[in-house]
PDB file of C-alpha atoms in Angstrom:
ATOM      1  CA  UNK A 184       0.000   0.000   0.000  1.00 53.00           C
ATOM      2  CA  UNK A 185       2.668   2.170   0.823  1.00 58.00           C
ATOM      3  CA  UNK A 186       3.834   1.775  -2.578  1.00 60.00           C
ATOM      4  CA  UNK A 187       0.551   3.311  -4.418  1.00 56.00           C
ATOM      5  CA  UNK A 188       0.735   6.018  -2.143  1.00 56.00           C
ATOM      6  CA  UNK A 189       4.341   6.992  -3.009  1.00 61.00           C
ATOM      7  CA  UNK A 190       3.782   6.541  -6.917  1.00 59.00           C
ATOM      8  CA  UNK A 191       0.554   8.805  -6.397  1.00 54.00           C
ATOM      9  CA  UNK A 192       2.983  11.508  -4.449  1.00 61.00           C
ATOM     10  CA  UNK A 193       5.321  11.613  -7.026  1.00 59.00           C
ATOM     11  CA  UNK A 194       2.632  11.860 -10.037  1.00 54.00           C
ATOM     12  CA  UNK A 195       1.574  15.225  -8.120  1.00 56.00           C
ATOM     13  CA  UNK A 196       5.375  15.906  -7.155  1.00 61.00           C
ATOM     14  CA  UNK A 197       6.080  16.184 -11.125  1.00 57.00           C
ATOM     15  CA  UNK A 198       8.508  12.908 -10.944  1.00 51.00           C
ATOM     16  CA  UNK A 199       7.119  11.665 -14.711  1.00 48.00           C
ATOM     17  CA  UNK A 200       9.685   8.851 -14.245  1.00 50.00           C
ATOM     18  CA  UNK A 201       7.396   6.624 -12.547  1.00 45.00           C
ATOM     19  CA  UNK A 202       4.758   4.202 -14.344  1.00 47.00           C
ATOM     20  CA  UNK A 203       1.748   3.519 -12.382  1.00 43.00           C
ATOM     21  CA  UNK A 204       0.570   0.033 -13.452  1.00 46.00           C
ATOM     22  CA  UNK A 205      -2.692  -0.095 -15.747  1.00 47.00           C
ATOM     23  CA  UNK A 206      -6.061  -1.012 -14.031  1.00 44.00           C
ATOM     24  CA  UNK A 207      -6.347  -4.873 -15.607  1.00 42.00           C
ATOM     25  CA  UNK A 208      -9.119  -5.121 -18.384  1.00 43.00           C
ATOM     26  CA  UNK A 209     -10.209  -8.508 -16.475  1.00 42.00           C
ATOM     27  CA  UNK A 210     -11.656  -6.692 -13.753  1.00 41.00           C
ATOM     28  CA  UNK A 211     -13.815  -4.492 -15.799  1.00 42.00           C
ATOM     29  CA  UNK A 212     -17.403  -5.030 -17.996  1.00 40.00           C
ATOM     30  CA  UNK A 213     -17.347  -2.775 -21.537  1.00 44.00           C
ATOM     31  CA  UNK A 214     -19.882  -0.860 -21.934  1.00 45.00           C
ATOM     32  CA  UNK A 215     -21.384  -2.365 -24.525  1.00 44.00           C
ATOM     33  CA  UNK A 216     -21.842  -5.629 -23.357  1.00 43.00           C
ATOM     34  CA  UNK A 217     -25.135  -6.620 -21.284  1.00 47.00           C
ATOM     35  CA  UNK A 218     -25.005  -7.922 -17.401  1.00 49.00           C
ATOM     36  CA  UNK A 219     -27.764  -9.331 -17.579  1.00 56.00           C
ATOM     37  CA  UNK A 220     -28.617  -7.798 -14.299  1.00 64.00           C
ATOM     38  CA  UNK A 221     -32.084  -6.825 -14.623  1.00 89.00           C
ATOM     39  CA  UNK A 222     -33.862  -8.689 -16.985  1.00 95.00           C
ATOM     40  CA  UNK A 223     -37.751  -9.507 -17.555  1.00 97.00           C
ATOM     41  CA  UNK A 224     -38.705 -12.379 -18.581  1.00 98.00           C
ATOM     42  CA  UNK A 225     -42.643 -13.155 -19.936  1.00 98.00           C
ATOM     43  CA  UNK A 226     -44.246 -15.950 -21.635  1.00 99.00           C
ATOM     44  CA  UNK A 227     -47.728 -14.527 -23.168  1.00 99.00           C
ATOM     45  CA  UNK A 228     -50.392 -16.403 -24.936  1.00 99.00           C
ATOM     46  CA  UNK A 229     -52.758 -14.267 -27.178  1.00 98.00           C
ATOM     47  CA  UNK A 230     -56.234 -15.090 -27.970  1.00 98.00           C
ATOM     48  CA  UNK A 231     -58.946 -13.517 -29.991  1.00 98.00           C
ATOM     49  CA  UNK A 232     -57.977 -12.577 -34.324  1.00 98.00           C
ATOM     50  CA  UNK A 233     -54.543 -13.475 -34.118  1.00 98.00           C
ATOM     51  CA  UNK A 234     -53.850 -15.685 -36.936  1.00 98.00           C
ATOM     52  CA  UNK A 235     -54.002 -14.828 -40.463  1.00 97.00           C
ATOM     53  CA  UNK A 236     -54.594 -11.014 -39.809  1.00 97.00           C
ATOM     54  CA  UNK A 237     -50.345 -10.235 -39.823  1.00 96.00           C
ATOM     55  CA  UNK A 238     -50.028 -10.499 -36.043  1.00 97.00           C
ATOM     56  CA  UNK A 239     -46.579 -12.775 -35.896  1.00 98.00           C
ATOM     57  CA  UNK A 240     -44.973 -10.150 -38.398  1.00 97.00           C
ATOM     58  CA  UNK A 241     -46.275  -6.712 -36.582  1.00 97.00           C
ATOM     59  CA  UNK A 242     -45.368  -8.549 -33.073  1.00 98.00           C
ATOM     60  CA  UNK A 243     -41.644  -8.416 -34.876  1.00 98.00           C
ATOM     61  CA  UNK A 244     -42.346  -5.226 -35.762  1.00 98.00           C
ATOM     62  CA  UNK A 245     -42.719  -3.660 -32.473  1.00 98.00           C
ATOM     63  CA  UNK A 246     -40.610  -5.466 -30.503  1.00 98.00           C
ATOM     64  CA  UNK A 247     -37.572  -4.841 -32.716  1.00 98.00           C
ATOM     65  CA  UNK A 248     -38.686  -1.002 -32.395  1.00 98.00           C
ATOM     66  CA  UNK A 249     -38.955  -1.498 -28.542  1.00 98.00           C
ATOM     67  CA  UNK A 250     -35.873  -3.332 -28.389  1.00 98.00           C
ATOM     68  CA  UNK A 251     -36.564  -6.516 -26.474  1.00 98.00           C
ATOM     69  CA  UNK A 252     -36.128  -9.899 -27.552  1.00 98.00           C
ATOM     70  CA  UNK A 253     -37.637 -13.337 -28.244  1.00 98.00           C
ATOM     71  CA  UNK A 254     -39.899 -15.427 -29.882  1.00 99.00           C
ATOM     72  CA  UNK A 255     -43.513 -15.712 -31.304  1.00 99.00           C
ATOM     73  CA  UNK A 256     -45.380 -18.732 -33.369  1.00 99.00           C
ATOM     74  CA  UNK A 257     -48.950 -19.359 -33.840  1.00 98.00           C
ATOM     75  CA  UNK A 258     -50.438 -22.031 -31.782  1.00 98.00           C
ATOM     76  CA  UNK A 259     -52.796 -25.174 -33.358  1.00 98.00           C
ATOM     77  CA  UNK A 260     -55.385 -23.808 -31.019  1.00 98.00           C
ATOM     78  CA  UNK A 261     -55.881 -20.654 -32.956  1.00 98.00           C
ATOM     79  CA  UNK A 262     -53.957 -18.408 -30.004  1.00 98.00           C
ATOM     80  CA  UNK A 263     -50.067 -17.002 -30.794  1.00 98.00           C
ATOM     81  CA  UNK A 264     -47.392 -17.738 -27.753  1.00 99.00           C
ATOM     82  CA  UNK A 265     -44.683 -15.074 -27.087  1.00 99.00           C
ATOM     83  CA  UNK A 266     -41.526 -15.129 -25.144  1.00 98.00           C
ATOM     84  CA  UNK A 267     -40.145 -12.005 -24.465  1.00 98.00           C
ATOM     85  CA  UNK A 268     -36.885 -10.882 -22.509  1.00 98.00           C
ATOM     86  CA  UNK A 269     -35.050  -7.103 -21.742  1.00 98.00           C
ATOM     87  CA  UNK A 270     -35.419  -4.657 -20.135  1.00 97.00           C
ATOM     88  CA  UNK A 271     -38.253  -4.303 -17.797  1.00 97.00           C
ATOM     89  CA  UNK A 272     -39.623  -1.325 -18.965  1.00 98.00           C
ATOM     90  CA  UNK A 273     -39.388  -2.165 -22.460  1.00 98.00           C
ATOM     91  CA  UNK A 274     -41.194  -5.969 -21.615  1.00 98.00           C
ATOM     92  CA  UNK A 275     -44.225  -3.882 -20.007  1.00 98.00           C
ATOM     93  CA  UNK A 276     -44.182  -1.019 -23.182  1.00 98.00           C
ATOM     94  CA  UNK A 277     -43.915  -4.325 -25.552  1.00 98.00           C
ATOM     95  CA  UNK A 278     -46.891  -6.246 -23.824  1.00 98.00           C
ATOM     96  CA  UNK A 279     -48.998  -2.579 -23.629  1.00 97.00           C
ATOM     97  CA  UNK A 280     -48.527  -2.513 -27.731  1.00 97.00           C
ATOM     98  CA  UNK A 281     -49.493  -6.329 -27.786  1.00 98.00           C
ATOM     99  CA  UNK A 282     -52.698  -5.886 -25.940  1.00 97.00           C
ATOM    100  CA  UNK A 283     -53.692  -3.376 -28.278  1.00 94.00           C
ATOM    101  CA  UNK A 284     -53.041  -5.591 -31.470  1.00 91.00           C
ATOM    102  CA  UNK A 285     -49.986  -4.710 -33.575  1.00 92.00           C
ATOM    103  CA  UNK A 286     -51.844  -6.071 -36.835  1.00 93.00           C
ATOM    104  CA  UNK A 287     -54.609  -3.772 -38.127  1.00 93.00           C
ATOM    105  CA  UNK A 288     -56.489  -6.418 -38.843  1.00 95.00           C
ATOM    106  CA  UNK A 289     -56.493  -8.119 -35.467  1.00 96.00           C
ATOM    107  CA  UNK A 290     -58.368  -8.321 -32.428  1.00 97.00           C
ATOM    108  CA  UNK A 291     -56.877  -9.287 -29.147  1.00 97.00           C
ATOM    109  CA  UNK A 292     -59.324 -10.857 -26.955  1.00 97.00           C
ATOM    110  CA  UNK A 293     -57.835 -11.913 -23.987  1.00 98.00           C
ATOM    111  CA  UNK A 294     -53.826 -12.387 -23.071  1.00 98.00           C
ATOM    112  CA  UNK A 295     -52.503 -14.183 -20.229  1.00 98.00           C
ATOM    113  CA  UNK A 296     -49.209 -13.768 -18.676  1.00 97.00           C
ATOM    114  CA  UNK A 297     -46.922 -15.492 -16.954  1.00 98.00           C
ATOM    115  CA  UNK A 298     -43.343 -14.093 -15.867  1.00 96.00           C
ATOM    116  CA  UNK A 299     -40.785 -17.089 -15.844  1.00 96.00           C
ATOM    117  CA  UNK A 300     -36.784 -16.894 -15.285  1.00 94.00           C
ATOM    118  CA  UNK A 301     -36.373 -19.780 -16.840  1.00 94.00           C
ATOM    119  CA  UNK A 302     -37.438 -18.733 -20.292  1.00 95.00           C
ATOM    120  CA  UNK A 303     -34.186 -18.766 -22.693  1.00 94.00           C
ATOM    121  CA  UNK A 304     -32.706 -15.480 -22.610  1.00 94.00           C
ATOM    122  CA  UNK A 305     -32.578 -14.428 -26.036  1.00 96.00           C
ATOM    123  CA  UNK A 306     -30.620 -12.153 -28.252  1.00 96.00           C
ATOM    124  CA  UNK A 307     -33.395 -10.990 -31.310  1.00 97.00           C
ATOM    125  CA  UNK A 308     -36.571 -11.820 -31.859  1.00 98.00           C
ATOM    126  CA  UNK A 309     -37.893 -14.024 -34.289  1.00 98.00           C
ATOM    127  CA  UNK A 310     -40.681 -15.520 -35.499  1.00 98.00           C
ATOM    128  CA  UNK A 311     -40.452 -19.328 -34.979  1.00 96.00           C
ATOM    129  CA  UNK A 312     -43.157 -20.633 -38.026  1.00 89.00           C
TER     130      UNK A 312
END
């Protein structure tokens, strides 16, 4: 300890001769990469005219303007199932825009929801078929 102290005094004492050593990059996070910290996770089943009316591809839509992530596929029981993952805030502005119907043509009935932490966490969205 003594040591960082006298390198410090002698940064401010003008003595340029003296290296202090680098902070390692091993104990830091860049910026740009996610910590996965505080992420929301939300499986969400849509009923009411949600297939054939555009719904998978304006569900894209939005969430890739939103910026959260996941998946969506029609169901054989006439419903469409979403996973979503992000940010909180964007997960609740995402399922606002899905209870309102993304597709012009659509009309969302009912949607239940169901946070889970052990839906996969992905990375874009995409719809699955």
């Amino acid at each position: 300890m003594n040591n960082f102290f006298s390198q410090i005094k002698s940064l401010f004492n003008g003595d340029s001769q003296k290296e202090v050593a680098p902070v390692s990059s091993s104990t830091t996070t860049p910026m740009n990469e996610p910590t996965n910290l505080n992420v929301k996770k939300v499986r969400l089943i849509v009923e009411g005219r949600v297939q054939g009316v555009g719904f998978r591809y304006t569900t894209k839509q939005v969430a890739d303007r939103i910026g959260v992530y996941g998946i969506v596929r029609n169901e054989n029981d006439g419903s469409v199932y979403i996973e979503v993952n992000g940010d909180p805030k964007k997960v609740d502005d995402f399922i606002e825009e899905i209870r309102h119907s993304p597709s012009p043509s659509g009309k969302v009935d009912h949607v239940t929801l169901e946070e889970d932490a052990s839906i996969e966490e992905r990375v874009k969205f995409s719809i699955t078929n």
